[in-house]
CSV table of C-alpha atoms and ligand atoms in Angstrom, one decimal:
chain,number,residue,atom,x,y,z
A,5,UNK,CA,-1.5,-18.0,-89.2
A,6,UNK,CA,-3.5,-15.0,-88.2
A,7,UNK,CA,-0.9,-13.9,-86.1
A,8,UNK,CA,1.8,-14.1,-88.7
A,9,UNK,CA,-0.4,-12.1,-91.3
A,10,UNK,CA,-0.9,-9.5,-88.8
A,11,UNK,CA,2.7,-9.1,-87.9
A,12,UNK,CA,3.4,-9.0,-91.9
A,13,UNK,CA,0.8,-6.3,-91.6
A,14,UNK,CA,2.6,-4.1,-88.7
A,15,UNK,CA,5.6,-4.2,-90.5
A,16,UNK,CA,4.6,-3.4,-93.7
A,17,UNK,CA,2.9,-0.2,-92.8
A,18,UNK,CA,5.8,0.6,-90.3
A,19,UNK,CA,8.3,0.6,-93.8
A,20,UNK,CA,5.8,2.4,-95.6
A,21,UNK,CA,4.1,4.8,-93.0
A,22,UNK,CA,1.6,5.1,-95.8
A,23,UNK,CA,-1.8,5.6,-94.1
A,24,UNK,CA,0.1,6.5,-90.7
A,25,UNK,CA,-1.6,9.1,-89.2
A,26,UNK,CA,0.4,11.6,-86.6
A,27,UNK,CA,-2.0,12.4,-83.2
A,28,UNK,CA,-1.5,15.1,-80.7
A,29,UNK,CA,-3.1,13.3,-77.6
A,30,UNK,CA,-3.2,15.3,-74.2
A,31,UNK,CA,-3.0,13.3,-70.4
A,32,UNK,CA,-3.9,15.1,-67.9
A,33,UNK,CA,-3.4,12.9,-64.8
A,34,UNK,CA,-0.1,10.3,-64.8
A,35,UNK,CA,-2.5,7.9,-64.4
A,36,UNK,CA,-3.6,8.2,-68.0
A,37,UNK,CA,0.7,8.3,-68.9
A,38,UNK,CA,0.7,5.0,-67.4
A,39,UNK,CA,-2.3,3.9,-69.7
A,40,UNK,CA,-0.4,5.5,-72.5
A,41,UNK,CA,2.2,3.6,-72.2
A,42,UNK,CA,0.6,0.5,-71.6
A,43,UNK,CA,-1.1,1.5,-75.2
A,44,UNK,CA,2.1,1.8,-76.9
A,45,UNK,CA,3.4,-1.6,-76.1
A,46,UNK,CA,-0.4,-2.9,-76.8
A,47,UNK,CA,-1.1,-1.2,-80.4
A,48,UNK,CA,1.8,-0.2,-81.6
A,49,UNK,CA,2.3,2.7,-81.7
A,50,UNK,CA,5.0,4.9,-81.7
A,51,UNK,CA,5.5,8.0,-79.1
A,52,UNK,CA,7.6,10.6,-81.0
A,53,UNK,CA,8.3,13.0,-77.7
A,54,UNK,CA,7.8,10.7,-75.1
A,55,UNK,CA,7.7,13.5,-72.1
A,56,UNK,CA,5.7,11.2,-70.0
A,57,UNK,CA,4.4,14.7,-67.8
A,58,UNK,CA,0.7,15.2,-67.4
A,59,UNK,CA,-0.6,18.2,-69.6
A,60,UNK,CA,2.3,17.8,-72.5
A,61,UNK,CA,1.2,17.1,-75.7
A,62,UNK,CA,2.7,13.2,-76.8
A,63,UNK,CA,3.2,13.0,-80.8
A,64,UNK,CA,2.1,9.7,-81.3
A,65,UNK,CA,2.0,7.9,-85.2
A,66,UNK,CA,-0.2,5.3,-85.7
A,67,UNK,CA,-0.2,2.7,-88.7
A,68,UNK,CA,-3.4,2.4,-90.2
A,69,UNK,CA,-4.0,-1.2,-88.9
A,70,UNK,CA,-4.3,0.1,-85.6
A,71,UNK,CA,-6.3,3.9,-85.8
A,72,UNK,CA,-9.6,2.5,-85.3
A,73,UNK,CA,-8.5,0.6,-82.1
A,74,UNK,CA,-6.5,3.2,-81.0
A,75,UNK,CA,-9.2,6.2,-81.4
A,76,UNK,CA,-11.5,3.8,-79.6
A,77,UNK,CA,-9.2,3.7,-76.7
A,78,UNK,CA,-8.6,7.0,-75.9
A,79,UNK,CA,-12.1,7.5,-75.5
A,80,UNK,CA,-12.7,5.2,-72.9
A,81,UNK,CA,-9.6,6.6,-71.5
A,82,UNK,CA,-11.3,9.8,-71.6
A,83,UNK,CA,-7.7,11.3,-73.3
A,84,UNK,CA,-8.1,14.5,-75.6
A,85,UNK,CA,-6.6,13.7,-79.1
A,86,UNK,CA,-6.6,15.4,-82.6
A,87,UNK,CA,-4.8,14.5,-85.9
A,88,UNK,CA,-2.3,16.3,-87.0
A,89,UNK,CA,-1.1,14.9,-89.7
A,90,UNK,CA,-3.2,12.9,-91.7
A,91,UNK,CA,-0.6,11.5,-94.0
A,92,UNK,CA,3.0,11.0,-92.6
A,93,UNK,CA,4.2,10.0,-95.9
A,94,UNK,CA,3.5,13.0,-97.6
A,95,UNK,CA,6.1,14.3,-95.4
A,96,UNK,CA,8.7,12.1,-95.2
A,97,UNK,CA,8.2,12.5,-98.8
A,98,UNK,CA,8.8,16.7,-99.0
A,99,UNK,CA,11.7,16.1,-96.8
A,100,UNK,CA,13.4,13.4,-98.8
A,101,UNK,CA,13.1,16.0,-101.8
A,102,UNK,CA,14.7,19.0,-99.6
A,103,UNK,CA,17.5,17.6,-98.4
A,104,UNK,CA,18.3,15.5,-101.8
A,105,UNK,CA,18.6,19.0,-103.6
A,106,UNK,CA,20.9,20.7,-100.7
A,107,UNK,CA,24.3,20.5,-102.0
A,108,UNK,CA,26.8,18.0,-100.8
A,109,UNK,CA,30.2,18.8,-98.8
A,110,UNK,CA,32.6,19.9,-101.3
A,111,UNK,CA,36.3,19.7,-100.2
A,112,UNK,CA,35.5,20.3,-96.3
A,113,UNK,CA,33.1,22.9,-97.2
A,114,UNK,CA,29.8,21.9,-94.9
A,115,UNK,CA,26.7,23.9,-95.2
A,116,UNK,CA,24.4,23.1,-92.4
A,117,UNK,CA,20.9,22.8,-95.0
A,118,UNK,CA,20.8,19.0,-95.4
A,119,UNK,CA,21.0,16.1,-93.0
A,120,UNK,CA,23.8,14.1,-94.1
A,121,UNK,CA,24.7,10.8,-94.6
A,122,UNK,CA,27.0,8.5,-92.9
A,123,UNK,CA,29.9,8.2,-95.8
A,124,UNK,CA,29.7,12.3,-95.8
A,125,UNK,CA,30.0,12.8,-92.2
A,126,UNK,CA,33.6,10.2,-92.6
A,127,UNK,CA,34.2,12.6,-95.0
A,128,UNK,CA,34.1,15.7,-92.9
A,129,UNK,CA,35.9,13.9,-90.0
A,130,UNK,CA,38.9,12.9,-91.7
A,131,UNK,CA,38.9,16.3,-93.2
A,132,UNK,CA,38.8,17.8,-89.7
A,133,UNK,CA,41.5,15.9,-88.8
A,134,UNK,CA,43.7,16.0,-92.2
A,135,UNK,CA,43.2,19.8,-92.4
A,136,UNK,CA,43.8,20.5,-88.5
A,137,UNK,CA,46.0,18.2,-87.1
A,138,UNK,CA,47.3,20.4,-84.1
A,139,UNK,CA,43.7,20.6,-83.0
A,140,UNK,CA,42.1,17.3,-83.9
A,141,UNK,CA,42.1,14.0,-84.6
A,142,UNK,CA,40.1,11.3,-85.7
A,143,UNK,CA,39.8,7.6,-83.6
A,144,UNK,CA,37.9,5.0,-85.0
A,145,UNK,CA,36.3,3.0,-81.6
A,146,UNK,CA,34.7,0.3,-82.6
A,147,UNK,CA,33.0,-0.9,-85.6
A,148,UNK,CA,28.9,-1.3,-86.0
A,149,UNK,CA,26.7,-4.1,-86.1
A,150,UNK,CA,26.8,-4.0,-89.8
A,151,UNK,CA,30.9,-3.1,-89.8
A,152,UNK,CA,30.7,0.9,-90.3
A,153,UNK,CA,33.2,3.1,-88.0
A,154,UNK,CA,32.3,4.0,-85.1
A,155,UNK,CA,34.1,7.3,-85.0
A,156,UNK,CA,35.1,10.1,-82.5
A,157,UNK,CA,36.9,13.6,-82.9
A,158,UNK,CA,39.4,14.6,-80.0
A,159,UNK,CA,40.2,18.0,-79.9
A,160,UNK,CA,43.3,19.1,-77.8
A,161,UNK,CA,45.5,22.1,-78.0
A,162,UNK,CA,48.0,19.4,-75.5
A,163,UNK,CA,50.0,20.2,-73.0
A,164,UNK,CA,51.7,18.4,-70.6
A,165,UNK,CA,48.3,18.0,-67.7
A,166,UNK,CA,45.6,16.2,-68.6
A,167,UNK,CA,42.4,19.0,-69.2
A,168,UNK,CA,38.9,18.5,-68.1
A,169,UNK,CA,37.0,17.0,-71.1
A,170,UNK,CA,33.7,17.3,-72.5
A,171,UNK,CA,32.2,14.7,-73.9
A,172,UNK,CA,29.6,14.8,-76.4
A,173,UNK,CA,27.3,11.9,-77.8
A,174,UNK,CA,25.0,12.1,-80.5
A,175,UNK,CA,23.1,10.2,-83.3
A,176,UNK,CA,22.3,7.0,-80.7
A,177,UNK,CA,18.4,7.6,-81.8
A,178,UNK,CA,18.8,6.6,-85.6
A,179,UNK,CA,15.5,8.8,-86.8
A,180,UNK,CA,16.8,12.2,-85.1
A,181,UNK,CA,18.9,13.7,-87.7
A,182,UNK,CA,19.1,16.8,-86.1
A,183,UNK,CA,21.0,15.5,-83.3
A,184,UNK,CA,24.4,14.6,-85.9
A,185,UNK,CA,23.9,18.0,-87.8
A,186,UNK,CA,24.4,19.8,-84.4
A,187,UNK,CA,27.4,17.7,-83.4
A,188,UNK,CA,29.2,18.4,-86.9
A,189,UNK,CA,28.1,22.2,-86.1
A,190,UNK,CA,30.0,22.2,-82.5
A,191,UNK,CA,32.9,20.5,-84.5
A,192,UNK,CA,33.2,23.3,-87.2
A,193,UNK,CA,32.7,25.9,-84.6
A,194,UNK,CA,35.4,24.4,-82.4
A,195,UNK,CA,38.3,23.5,-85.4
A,196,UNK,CA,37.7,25.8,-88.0
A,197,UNK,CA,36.1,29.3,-86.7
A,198,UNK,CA,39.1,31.0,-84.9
A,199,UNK,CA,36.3,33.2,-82.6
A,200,UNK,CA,35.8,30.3,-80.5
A,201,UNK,CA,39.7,29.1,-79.8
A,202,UNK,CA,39.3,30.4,-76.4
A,203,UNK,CA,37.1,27.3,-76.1
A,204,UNK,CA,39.8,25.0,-76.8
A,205,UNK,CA,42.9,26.3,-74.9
A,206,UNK,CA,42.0,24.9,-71.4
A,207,UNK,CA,39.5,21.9,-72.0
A,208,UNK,CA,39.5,19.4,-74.1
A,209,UNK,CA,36.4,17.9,-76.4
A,210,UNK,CA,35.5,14.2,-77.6
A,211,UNK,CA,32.7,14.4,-79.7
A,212,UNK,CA,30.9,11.4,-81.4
A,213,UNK,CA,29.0,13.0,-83.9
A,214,UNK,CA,27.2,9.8,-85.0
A,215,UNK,CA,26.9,6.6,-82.1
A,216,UNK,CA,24.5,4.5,-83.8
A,217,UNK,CA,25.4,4.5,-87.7
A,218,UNK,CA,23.6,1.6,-89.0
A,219,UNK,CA,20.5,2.7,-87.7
A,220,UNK,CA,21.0,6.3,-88.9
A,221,UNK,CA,22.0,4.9,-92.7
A,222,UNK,CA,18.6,2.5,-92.5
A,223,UNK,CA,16.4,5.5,-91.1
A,224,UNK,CA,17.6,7.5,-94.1
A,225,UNK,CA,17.2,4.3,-97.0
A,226,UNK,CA,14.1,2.6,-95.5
A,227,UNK,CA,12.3,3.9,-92.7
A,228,UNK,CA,12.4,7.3,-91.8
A,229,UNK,CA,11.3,6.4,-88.0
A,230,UNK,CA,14.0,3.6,-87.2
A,231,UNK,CA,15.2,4.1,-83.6
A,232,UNK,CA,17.1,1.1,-82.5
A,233,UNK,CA,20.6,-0.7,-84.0
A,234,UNK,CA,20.4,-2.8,-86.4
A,235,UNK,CA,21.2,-6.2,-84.8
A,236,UNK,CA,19.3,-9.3,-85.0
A,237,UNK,CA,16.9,-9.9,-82.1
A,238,UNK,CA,14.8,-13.2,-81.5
A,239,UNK,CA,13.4,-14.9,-84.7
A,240,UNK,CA,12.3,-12.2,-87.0
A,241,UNK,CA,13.4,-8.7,-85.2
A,242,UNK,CA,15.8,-6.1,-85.6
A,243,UNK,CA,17.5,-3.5,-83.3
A,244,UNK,CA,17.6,-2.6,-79.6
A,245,UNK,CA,17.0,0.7,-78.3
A,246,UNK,CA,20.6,1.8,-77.8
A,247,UNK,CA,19.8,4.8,-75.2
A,248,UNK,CA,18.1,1.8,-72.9
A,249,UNK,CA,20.6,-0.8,-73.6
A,250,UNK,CA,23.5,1.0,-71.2
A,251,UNK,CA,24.7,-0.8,-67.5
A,252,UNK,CA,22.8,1.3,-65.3
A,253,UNK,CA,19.4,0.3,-63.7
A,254,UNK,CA,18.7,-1.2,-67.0
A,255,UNK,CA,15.5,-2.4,-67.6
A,256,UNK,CA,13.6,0.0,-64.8
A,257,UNK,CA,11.8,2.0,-66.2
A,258,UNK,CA,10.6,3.3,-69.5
A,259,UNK,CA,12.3,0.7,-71.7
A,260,UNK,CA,10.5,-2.2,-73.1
A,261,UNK,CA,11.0,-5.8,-73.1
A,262,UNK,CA,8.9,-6.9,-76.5
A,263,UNK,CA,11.4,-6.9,-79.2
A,264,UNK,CA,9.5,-5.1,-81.4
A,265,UNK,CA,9.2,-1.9,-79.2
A,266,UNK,CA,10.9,1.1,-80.6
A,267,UNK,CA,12.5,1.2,-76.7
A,268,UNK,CA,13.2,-2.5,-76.5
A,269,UNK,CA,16.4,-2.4,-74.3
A,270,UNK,CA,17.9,-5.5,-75.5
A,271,UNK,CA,18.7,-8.9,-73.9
A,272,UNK,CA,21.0,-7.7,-71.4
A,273,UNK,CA,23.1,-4.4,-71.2
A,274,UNK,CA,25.5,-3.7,-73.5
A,275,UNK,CA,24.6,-6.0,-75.9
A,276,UNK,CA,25.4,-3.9,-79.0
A,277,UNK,CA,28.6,-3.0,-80.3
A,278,UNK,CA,27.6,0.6,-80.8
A,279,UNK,CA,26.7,1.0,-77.0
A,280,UNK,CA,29.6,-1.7,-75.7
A,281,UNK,CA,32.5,0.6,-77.9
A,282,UNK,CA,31.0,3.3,-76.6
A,283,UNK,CA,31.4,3.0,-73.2
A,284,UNK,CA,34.9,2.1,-73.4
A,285,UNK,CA,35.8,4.8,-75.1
A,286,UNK,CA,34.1,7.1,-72.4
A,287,UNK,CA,35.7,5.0,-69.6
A,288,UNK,CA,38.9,5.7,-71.1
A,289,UNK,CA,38.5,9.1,-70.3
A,290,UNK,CA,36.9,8.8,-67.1
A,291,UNK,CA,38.8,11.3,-64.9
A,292,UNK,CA,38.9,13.8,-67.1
A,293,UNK,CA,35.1,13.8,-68.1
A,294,UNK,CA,34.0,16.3,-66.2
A,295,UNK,CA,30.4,16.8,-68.6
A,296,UNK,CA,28.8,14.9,-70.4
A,297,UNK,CA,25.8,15.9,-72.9
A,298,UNK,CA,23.9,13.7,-75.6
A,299,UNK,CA,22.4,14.8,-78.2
A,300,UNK,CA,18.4,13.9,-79.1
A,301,UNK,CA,15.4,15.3,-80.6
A,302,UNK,CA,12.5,16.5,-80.4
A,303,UNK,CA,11.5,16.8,-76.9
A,304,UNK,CA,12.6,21.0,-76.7
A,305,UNK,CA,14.3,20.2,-73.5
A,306,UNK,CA,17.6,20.3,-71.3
A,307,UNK,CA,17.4,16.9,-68.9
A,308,UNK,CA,19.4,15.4,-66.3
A,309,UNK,CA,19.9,12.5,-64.4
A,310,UNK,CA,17.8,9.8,-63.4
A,311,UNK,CA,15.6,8.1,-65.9
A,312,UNK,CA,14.7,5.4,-63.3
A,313,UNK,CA,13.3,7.0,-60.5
A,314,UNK,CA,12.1,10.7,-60.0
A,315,UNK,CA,14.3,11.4,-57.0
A,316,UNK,CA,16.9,14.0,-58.1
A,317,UNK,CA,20.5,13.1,-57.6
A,318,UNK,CA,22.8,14.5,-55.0
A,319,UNK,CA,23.8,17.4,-56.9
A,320,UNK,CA,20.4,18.0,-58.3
A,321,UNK,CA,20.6,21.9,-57.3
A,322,UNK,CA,23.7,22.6,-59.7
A,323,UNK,CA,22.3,20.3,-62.6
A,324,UNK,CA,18.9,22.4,-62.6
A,325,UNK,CA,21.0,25.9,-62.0
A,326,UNK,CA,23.7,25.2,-65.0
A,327,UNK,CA,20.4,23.7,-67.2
A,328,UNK,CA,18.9,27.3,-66.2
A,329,UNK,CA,21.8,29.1,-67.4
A,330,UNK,CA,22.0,27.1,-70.6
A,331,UNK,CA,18.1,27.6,-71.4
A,332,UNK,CA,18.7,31.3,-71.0
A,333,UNK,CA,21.6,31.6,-73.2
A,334,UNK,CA,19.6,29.7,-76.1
A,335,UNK,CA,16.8,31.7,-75.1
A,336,UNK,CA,18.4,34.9,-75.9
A,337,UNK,CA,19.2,33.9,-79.4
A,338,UNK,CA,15.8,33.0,-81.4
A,339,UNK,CA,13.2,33.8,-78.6
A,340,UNK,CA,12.7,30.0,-77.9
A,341,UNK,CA,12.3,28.1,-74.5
A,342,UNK,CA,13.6,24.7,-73.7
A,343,UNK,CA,11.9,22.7,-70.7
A,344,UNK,CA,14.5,21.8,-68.0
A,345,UNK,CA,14.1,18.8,-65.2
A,346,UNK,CA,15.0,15.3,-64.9
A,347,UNK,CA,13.5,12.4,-67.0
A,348,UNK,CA,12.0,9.6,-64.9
A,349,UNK,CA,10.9,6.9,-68.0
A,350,UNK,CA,13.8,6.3,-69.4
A,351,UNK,CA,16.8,4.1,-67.5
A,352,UNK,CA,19.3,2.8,-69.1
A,353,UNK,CA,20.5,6.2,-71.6
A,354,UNK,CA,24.2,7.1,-72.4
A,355,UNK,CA,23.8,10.5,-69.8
A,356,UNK,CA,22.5,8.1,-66.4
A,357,UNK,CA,25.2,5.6,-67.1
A,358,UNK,CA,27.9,8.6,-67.3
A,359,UNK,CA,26.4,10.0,-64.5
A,360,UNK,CA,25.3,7.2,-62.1
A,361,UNK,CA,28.1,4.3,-63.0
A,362,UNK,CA,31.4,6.4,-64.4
A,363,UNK,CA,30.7,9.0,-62.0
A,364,UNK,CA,30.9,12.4,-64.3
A,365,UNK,CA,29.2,15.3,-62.0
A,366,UNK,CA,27.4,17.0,-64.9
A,367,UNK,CA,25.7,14.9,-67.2
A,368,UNK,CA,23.0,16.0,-69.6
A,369,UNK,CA,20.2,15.1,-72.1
A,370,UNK,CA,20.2,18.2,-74.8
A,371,UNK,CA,16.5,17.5,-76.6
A,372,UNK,CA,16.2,19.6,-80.1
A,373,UNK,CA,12.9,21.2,-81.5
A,374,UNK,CA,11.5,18.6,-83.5
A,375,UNK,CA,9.3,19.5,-86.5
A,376,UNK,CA,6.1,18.8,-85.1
A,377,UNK,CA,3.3,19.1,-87.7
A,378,UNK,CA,5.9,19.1,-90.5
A,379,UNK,CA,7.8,16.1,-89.6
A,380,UNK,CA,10.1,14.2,-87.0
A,381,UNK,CA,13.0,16.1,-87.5
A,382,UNK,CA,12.6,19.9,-88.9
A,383,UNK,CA,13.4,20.8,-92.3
A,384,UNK,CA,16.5,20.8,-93.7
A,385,UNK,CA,16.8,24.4,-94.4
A,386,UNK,CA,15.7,25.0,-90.3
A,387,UNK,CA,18.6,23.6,-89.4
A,388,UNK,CA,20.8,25.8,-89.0
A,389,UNK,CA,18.4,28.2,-87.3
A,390,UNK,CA,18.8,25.2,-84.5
A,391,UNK,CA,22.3,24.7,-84.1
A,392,UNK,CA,23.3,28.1,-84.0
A,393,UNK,CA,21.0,28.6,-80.8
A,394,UNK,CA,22.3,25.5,-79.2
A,395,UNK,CA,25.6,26.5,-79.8
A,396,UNK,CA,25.1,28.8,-77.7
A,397,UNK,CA,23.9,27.1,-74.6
A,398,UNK,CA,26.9,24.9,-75.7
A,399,UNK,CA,29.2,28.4,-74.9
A,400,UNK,CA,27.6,28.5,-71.6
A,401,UNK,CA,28.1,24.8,-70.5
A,402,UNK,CA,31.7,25.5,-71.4
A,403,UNK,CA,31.6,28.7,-69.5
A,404,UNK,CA,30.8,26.3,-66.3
A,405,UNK,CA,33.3,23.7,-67.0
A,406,UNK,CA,36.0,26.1,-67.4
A,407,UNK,CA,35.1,28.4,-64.0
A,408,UNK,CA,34.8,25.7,-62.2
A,409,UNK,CA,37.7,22.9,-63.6
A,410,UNK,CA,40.2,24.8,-65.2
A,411,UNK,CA,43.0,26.3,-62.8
B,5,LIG,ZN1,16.5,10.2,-78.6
């Protein structure tokens, strides 16, 4: 009985966040990472930018049920912490207000000041691909847990050789909303802004702007911080951590087996629809995939292969020297700096799958800025301060694929 009221307990504050409080804790040894982590499964609580490196500042949000036990730990852990945001609702709140007021897209016309929702994003797809249909088209698939469209843009000039593709995921973490606005922003700068049709003439693009819909609709409806699907797990549970659910040393490392985790990696691999679809749809494309990046927030960060293990992968040079390039070109835009390396703690993403079991030589993990003391997810009228300066690493990504692929 006491266990039952205290699960009622953890999920009513986890719908609310009322009383959820947003701490800045500091390890300094990955021996307190591992105690972190044991802490999150234990209490929890939930790890915003999971970097798991010694010295980085982790976001972690806390439910009120848990602060006192959770303080109490970190000091006989001996980890620095501080509050940063004493009320989480208050800003999921403000944000909910911002982006309600930005205007809607109007007959194709997309503004990059709100974080849209699922029906709009159809919207601007089949808009794409009704206005454009030399240079796009729309493919439905797969459908969702919950039946919405899983949906993809191909853009092709043709031709009569297959091109090198790149391949773009995003939106597979419900709660970054960032991650969707940027993929709609590579789309429009692609199809509909003639400056950039030199980056359509020799390569090819397949972009899923939004991978995990019914998570993304839910995160905007109910609870701003949902991560997982939306499937039914166990008894009483909903949602697997799509980005630990793929075929490749599932289960490792940095993916959870309680069903309640915000990284639980599911029963087995590929046991969503949004994940299974998915890969089939990049395995139909497998030798001409020649990069593949997904799209995440908030860790400010370029990432490559493995999540499993720390040993870099056989062409760990030219991952690190084309994620160098990239961080310079965003650098040059707004001033800011974007951590590059692998990401040991997290097996089982879209990017190691590509990599490791489909065999696509450059596969990438593109983190966004998140909003730190103001939220998950920046404001909506940031946004397109973001995506502008991503773009450009974007440019210089396709700068590589074309030297290197195109003949
Ligand atoms: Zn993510």
């Amino acid at each position: 009985m006491l266990c039952s009221l205290r699960i009622l307990l953890i999920f009513i504050e986890h719908l609310l966040h009322k009383e959820c409080k947003l701490y800045e804790v500091i390890p300094s040894t990955p021996e307190q990472i591992t105690l972190l982590e044991l802490l999150e499964d234990e209490c929890e609580v939930d790890v915003w930018n999971n970097s798991r490196k010694s010295k980085e500042p982790l976001d972690v949000m806390v439910p009120a049920v848990f602060q006192n036990e959770f303080e109490k730990k970190l000091t006989n852990l001996q980890l620095c912490y501080r509050i940063i945001v004493p009320d989480v609702q208050a800003i999921v709140n403000e944000e909910k207000y911002k982006n309600d007021k930005a205007p809607s897209i109007i007959e194709g016309k997309i503004s990059f000041e709100k974080y849209y929702r699922y029906a709009e994003i159809q919207e601007y797809l089949t808009y794409l691909s009704v206005e454009y249909p030399k240079l796009a088209y729309l493919t439905h698939y797969g459908v969702s847990y919950e039946n919405r469209n899983l949906s993809a843009i191909h853009i092709t000039t043709g031709g009569d050789e297959p091109k090198p593709i790149i391949f773009i995921d995003a939106g597979i973490h419900a709660r970054e909303w960032i991650a969707p606005a940027q993929a709609l922003y590579i789309l429009h700068e692609l199809i509909e802004n003639k400056n950039n049709k030199h980056m359509i003439e020799k390569v090819d693009w397949v972009i899923v702007p939004l991978a995990n819909p019914d998570g993304y609709e839910y995160s905007h409806k109910t609870d701003r911080f949902w991560r997982k699907t939306r499937s039914k797990v166990g008894r009483s549970c909903k949602g697997v951590d799509p980005n630990r659910n793929f075929d490749f040393h599932w289960r490792e490392h940095g993916a959870s087996k309680k069903l309640q985790s915000p990284t639980y990696c599911g029963p087995c691999p590929f046991s969503e629809p949004e994940t299974r679809s998915l890969s089939n749809l990049i395995k139909s494309y497998r030798t001409q995939i020649k990069l593949y990046i997904s799209i995440h927030s908030c860790k400010q960060s370029i990432l490559y292969p493995f999540g499993f293990t720390r040993t870099l992968p056989y062409n760990g040079d030219e991952l690190h020297r084309l994620a160098k390039l990239v961080e310079e070109a965003i650098y040059k835009v707004n001033g800011n700096h974007y951590r590059i390396g692998n990401s040991p703690g997290s097996s089982g993403s879209s990017r190691d799958w590509a990599y490791g079991a489909v065999g696509i030589p450059l596969s990438y993990t593109l983190e966004l800025p998140g909003g730190g003391t103001r939220g998950f997810d920046l404001p909506p009228d940031e946004i397109l301060g973001v995506v502008k300066e991503i773009f450009a690493g974007i440019k210089m990504f396709f700068n590589y694929v074309q030297l290197k692929y195109c003949y």
